[in-house]
Tab-separated table of C-alpha atoms in Angstrom:
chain	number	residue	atom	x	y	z
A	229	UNK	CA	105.629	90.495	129.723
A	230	UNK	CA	107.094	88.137	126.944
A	231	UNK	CA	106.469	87.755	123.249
A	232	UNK	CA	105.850	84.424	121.452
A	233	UNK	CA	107.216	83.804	117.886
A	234	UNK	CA	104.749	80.948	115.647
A	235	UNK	CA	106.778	79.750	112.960
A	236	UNK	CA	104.667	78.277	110.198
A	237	UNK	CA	107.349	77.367	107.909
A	238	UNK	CA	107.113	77.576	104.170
A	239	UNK	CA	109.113	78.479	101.030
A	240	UNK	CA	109.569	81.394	99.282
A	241	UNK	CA	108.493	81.550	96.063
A	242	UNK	CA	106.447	78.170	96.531
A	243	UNK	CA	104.202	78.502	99.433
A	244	UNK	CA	103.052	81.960	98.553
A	245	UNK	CA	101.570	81.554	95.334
A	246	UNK	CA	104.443	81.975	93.248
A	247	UNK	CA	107.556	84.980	93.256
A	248	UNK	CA	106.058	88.441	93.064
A	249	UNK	CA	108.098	90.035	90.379
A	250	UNK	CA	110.712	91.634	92.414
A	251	UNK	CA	111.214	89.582	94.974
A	252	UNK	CA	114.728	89.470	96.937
A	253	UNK	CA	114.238	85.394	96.654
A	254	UNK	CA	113.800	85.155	92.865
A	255	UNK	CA	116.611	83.632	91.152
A	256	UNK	CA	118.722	82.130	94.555
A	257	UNK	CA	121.163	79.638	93.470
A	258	UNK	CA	123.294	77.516	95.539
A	259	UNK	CA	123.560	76.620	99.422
A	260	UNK	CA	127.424	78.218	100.274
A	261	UNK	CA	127.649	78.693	103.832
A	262	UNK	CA	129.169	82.032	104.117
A	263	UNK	CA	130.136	82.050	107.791
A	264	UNK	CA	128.303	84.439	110.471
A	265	UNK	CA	128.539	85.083	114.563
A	266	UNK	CA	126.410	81.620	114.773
A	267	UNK	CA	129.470	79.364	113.282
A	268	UNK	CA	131.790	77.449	115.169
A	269	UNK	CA	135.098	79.062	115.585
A	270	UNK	CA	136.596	75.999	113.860
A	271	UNK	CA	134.006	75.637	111.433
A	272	UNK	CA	132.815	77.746	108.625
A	273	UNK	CA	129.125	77.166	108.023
A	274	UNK	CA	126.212	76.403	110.354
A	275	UNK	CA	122.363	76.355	109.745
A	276	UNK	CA	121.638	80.292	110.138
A	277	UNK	CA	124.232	81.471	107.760
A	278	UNK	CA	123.774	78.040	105.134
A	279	UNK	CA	119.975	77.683	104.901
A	280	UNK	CA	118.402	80.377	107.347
A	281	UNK	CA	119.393	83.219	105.428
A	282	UNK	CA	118.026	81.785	101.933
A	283	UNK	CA	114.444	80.785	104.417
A	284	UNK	CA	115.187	77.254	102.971
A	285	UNK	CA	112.443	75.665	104.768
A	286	UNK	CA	111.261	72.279	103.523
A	287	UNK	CA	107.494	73.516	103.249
A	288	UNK	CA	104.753	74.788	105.743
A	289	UNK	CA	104.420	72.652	109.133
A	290	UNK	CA	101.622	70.895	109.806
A	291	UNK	CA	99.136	72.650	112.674
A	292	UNK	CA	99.843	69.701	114.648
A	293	UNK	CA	103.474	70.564	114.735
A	294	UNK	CA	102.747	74.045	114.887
A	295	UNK	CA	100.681	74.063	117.769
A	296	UNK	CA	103.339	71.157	119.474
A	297	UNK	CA	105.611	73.913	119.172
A	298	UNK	CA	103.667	76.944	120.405
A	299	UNK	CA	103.185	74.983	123.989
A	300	UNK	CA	105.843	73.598	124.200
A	301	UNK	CA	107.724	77.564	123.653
A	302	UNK	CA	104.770	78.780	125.938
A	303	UNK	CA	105.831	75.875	128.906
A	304	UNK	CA	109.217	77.655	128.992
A	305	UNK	CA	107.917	81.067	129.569
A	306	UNK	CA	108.685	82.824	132.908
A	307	UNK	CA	106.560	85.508	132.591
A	308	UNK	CA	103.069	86.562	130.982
A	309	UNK	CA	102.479	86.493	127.417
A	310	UNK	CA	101.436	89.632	125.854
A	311	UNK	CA	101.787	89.445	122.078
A	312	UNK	CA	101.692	86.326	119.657
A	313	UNK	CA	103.848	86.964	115.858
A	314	UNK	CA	102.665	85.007	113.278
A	315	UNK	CA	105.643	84.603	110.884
A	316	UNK	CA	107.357	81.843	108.713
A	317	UNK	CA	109.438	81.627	105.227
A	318	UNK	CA	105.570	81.378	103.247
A	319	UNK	CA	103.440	83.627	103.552
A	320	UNK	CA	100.702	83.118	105.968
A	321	UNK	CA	97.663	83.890	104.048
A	322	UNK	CA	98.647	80.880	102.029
A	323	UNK	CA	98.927	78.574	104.818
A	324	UNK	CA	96.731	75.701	104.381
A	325	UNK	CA	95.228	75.511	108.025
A	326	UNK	CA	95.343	79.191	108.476
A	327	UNK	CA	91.637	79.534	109.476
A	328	UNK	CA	91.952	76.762	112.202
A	329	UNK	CA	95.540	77.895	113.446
A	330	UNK	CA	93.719	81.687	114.049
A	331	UNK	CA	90.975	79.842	116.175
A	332	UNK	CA	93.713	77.881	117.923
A	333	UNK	CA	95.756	81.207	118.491
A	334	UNK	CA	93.023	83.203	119.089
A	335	UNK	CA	91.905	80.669	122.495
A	336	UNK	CA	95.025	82.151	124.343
A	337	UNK	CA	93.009	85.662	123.798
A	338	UNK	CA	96.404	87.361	123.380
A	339	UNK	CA	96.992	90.101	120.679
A	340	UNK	CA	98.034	88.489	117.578
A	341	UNK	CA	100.111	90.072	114.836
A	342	UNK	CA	100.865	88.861	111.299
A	343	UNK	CA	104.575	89.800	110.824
A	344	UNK	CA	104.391	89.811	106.799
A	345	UNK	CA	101.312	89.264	104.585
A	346	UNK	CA	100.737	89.766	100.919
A	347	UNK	CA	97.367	89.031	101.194
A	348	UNK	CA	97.652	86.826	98.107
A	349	UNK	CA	96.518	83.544	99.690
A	350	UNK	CA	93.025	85.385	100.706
A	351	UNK	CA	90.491	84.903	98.559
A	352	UNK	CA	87.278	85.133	100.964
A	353	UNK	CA	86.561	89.346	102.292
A	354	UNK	CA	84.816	86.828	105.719
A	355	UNK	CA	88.429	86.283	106.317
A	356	UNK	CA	89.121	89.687	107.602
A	357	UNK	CA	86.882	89.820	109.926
A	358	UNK	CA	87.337	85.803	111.156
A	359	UNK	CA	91.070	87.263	111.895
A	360	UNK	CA	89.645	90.351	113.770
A	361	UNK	CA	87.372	88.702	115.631
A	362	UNK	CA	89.670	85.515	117.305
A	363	UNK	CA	92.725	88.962	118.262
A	364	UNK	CA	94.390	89.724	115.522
A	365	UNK	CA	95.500	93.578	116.640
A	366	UNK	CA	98.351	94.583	114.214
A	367	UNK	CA	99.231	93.408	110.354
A	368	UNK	CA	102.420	93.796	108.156
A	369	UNK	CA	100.650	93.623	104.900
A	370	UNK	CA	102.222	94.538	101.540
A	371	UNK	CA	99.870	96.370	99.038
A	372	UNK	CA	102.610	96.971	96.470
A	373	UNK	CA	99.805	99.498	94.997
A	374	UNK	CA	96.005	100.272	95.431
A	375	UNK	CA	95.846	99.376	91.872
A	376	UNK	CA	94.451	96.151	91.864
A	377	UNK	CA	96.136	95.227	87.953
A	378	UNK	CA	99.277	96.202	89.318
A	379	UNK	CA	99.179	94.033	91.860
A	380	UNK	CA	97.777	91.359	89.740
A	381	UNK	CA	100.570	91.814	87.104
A	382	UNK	CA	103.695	92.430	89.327
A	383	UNK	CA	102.687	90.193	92.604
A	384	UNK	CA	100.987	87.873	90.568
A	385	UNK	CA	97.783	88.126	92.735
A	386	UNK	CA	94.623	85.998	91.839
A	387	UNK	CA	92.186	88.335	93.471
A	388	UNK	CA	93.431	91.669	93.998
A	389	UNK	CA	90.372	93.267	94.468
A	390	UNK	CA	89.654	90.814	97.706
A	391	UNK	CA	93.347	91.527	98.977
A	392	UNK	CA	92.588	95.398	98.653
A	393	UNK	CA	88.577	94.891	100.587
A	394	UNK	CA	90.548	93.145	103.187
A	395	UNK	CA	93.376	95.571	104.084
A	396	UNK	CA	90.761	98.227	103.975
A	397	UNK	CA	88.871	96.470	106.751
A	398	UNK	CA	91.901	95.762	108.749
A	399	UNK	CA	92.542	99.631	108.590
A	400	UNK	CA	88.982	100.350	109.906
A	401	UNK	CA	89.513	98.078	113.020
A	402	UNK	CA	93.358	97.255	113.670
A	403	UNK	CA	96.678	98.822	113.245
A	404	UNK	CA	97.633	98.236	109.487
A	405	UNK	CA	101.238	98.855	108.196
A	406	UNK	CA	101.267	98.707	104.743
A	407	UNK	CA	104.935	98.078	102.754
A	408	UNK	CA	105.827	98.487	99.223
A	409	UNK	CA	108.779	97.974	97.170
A	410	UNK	CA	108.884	100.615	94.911
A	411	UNK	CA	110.307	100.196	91.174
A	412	UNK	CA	110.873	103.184	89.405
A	413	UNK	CA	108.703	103.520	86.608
A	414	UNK	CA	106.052	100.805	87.902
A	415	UNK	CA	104.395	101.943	90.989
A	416	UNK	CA	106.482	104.975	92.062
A	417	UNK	CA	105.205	108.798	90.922
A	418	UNK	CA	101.323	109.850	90.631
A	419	UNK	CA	100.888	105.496	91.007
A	420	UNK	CA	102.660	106.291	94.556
A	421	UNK	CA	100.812	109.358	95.580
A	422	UNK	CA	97.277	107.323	95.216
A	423	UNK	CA	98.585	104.488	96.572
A	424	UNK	CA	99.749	106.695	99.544
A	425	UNK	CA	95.927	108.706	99.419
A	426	UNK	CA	93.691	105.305	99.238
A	427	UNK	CA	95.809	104.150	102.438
A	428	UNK	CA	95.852	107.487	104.205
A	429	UNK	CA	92.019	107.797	103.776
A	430	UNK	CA	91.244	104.316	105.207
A	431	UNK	CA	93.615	105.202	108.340
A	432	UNK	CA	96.416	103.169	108.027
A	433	UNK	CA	99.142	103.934	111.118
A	434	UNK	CA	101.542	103.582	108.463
A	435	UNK	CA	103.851	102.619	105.390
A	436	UNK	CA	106.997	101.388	104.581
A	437	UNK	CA	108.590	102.138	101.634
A	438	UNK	CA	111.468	99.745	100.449
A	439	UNK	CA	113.577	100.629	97.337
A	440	UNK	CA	113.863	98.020	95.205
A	441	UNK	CA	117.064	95.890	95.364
A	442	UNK	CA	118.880	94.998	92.008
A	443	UNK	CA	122.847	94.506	92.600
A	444	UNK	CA	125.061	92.772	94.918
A	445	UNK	CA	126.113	96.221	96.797
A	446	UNK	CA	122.378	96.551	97.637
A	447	UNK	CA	122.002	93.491	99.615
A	448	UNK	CA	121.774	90.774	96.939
A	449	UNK	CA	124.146	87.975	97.885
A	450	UNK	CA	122.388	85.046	97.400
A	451	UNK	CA	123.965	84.641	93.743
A	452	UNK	CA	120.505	86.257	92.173
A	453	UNK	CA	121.189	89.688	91.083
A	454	UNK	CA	119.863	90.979	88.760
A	455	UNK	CA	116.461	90.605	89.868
A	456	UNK	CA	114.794	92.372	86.783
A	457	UNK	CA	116.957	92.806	84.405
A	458	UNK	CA	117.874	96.389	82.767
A	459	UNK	CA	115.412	97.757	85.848
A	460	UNK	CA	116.106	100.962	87.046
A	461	UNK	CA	117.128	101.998	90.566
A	462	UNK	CA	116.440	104.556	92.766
A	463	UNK	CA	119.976	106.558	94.306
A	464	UNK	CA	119.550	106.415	98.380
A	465	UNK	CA	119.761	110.196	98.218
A	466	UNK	CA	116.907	109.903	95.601
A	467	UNK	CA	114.682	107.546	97.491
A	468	UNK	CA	115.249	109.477	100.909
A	469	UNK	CA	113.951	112.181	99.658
A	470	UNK	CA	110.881	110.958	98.244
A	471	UNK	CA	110.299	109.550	101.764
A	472	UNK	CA	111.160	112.435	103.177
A	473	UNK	CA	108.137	114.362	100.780
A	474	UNK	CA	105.403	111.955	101.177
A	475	UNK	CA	106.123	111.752	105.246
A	476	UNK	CA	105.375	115.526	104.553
A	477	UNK	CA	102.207	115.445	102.808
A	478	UNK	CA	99.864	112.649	104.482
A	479	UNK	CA	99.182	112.478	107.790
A	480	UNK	CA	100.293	108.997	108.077
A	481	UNK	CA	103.807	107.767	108.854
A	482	UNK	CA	106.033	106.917	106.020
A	483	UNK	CA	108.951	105.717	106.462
A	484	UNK	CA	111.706	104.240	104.264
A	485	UNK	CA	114.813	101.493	104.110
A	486	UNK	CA	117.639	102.034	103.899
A	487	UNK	CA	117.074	105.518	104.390
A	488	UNK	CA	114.970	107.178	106.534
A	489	UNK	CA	112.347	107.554	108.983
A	490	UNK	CA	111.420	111.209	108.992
A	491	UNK	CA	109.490	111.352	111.562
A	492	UNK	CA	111.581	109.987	113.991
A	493	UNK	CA	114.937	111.647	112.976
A	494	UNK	CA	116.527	107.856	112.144
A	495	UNK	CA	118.649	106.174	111.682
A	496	UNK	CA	121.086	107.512	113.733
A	497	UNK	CA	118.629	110.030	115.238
A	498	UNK	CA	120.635	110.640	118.018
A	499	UNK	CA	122.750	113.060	116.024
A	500	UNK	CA	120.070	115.775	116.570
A	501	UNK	CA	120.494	115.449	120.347
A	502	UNK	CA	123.710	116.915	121.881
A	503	UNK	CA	122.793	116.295	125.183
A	504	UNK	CA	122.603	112.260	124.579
A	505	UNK	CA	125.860	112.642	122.580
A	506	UNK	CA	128.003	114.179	125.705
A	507	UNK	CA	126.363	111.573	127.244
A	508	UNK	CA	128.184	108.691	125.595
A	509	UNK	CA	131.705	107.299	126.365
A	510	UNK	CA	134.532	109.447	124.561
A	511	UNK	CA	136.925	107.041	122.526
A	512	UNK	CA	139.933	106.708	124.479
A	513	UNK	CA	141.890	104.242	121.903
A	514	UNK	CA	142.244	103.404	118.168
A	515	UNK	CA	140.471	100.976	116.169
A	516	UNK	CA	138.617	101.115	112.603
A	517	UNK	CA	134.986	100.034	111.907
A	518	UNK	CA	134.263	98.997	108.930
A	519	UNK	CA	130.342	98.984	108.162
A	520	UNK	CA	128.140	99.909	105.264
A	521	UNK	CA	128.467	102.778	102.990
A	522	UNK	CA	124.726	104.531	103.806
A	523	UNK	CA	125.555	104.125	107.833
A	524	UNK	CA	129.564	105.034	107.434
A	525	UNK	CA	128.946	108.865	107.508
A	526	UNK	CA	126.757	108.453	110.513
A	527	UNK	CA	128.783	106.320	112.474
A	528	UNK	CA	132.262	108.499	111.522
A	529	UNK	CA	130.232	111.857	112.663
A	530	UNK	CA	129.030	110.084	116.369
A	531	UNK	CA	132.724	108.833	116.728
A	532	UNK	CA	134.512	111.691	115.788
A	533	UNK	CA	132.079	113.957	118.563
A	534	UNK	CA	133.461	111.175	120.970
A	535	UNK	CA	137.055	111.820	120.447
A	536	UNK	CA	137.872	109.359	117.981
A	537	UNK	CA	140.530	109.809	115.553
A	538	UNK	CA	140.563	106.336	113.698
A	539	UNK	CA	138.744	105.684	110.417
A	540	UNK	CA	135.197	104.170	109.585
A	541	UNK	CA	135.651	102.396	106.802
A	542	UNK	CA	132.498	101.911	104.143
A	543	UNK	CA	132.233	99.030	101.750
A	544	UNK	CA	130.276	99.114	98.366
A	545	UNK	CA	127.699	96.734	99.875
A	546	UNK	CA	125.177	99.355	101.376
A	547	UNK	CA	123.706	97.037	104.341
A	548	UNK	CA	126.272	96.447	107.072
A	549	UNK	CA	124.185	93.059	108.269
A	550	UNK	CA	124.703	91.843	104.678
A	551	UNK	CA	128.323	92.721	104.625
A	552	UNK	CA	130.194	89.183	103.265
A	553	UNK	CA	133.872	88.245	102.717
A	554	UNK	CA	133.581	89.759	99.602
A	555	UNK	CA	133.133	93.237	100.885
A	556	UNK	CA	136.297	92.495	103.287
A	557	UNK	CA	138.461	91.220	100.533
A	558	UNK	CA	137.747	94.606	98.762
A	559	UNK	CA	139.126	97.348	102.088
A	560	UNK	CA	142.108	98.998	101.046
A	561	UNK	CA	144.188	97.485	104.077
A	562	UNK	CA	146.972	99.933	104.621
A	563	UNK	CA	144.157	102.330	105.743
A	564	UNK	CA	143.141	99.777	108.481
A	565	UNK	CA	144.379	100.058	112.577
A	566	UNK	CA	145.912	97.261	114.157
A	567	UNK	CA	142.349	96.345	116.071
A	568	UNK	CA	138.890	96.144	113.525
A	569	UNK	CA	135.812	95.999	114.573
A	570	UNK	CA	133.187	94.211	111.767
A	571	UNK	CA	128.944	94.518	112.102
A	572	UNK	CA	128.318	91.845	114.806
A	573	UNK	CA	125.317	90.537	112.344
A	574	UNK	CA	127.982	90.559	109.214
A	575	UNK	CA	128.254	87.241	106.867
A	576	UNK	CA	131.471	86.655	107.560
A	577	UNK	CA	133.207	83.553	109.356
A	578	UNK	CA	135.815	85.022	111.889
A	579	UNK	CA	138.644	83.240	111.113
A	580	UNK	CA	137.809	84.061	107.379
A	581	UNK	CA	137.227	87.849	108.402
A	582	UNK	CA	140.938	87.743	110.246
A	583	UNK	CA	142.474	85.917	107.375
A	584	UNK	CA	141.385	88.230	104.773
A	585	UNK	CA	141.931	91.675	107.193
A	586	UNK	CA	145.578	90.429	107.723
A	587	UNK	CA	146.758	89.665	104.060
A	588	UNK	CA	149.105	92.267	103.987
A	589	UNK	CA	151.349	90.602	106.624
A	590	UNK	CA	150.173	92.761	109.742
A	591	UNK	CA	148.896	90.212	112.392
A	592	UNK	CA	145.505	92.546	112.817
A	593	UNK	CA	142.736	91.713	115.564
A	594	UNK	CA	139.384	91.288	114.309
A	595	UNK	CA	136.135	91.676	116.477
A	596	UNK	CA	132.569	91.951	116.044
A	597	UNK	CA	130.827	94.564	117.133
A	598	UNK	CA	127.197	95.348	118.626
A	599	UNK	CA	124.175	93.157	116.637
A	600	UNK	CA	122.539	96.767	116.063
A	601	UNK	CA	123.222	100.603	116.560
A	602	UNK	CA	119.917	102.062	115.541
A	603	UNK	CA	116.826	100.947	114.034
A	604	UNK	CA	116.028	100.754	110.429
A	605	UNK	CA	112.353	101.877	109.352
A	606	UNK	CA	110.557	98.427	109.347
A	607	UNK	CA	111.762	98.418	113.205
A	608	UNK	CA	111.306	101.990	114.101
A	609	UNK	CA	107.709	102.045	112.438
A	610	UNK	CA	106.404	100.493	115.699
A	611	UNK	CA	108.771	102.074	117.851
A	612	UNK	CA	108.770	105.991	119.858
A	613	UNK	CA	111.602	108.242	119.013
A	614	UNK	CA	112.672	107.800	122.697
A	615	UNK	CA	112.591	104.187	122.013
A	616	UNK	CA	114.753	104.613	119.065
A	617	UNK	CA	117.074	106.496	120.771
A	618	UNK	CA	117.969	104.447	124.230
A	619	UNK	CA	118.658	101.387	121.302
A	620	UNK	CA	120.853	103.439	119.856
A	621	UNK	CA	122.598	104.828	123.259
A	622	UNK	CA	123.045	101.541	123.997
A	623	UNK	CA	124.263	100.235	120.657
A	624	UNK	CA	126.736	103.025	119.911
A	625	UNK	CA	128.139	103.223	123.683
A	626	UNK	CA	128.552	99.332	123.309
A	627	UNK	CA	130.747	99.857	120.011
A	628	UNK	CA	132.826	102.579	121.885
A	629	UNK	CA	133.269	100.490	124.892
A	630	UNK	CA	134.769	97.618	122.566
A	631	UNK	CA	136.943	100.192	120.777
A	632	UNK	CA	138.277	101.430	124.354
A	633	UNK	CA	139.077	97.938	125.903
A	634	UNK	CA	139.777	96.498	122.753
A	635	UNK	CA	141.731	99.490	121.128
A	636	UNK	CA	145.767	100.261	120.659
């Protein structure tokens, strides 16, 4: 069975009805290219890591072009389809055509599943059940709070009460997964805790909690931080624990990024299984990986149970996948083995990443190593804990296999 992505284009901040206060887009400046595993090895810069990462589309696509690229994805195909994403740089409530591209979808009578939706470009409750009724089976939609002036005053929603009527019927008749960013002071506390009963009561599967993002080290590196200025921030010890309390009081899942899912045990769940640990390669050479400070600990602890005696090394930037040159140029080198291994999805060119890991005159090798080695909440929401886990077998016995044949 295979899974089709429908791109519908679109900018953020322009083809959803404006920024909602905090968004991670707000503020971008420039177009640097700051190198990634997609670049050319002679070449510093390519589409991904230039324009893909800022979602620089040019606007929405037309359906035409949509649906001229949804066959001709579909022609390629060598096995059934079984799920349809509906995703794009916009959001797709505010696509233009969006009622006709859900009857067009809707003919392949294939599950469909909105990716991301604020719900801000529905104004109409009879969409709801236009959406149910052509397959629509699972939504990503962001509810910020049930407070309908909150949302109106911080996601700068027209009609909050019809964005609210509609996630409510999407919980009575499809798998909702609701997602807030939560600000402290804003929508966090007793505004939380009702937030977490209205959704609870109308039986969403489940919610994602994302602390809101306001420096460089916490994944802003598109030139834009601060995002609100002054703003406070939660700690990640802070915000995993207030994950970690509501998972305990409603009988939904909550779940939380960067840290945790309760529920599951993740990231890094495997930690509470021995038996899968012994079950991974030991560490037969030396190499350091540098990653991001919240999954340093984690990784050190697996590595160390293998056998390994080298360093993980933590920048300040929290994210390992947002890791740049920046965060390289800032490792205290002398603590570094002759053979690194970087996040495979880091912004960093590889020559670049070599250059800067070898400035103090030792000729170091630089790899990259596996894309992923667990699964952060907005992937694990969907996933079993057994699911979770055989991604992270395979991710972490992937990193130890490139430490042993790569290793000194």
């Amino acid at each position: 069975m295979s899974h089709l992505t429908v791109d519908l284009g679109g900018r953020p901040g322009l083809d959803c009805r404006g920024f909602c206060s905090y968004c991670y887009f707000k503020h971008v400046r420039g177009t640097t290219a700051f190198g990634c595993r997609y670049c050319l090895p002679f070449k510093k810069g390519c589409d991904y890591c230039t324009r893909g990462v800022r979602e620089g589309y040019e606007g929405f696509k037309d359906l035409r072009t949509v649906a001229d690229e949804t066959l001709a994805n579909l022609q390629v195909m060598n096995e059934d389809l079984d799920r349809v994403t509906i995703s794009g740089g916009g959001d797709p409530s505010c696509y233009p055509e969006f009622h006709d591209l859900i009857e067009l979808l809707g003919s392949m009578e294939v599950p469909l599943h909105i990716g991301y939706t604020s719900g801000k470009g529905f104004d109409d409750p009879a969409i709801a059940d236009h959406l149910i009724d052509n397959g629509l089976s699972e939504v990503s939609f962001t509810i910020f709070a049930a407070d309908p002036g909150l949302r109106r005053d911080w996601m700068h929603d027209p009609t909050p009460e019809v964005s609210l009527s509609i996630l409510d019927r999407f919980c009575e008749e499809i798998d909702l997964y609701a997602a807030a960013v939560v600000i402290p002071g804003v929508n966090d506390g007793e505004v939380l805790e009702q937030t977490c009963a209205w959704l609870d009561e109308r039986g969403a599967k489940g919610l994602i909690l994302m602390r809101f993002a306001n420096r460089t080290e916490q994944g802003l590196i598109l030139g834009n931080a601060p995002i609100i200025e002054g703003q406070r921030i939660h700690t990640v010890d802070e915000f995993q624990n207030l994950v970690t309390d509501l998972n305990e009081r409603f009988s939904m899942k909550i779940s939380g990024t960067p840290l945790g899912d309760p529920t599951i045990g993740s990231p890094f769940a495997i930690l509470h299984e021995p038996d899968l640990l012994r079950k991974l390669p030991r560490v037969q050479r030396r190499a350091s990986v540098i990653t991001g400070s919240v999954a340093a600990p984690y990784i050190q602890r697996i590595l160390s149970i293998r056998g390994s005696i080298s360093r993980v090394v933590a920048v300040k930037k929290e994210i390992a996948c947002l890791i740049t040159a920046d965060d390289l140029a800032g490792v205290n080198l002398s603590k570094l083995e002759d053979v690194v291994i970087i996040p495979g999805r880091a912004f960093v060119h590889d020559a670049e990443a070599k250059e800067i890991l070898s400035a103090d005159g030792v000729d170091r090798e630089v790899l990259r190593g596996p894309e992923m080695l667990t699964a952060d909440a907005e992937t694990s929401m969907g996933m079993t804990r057994n699911e979770v886990l055989d991604k992270e077998m395979e991710g972490i016995a992937a990193l130890i296999n490139t430490i042993n044949r790569y290793g000194r």
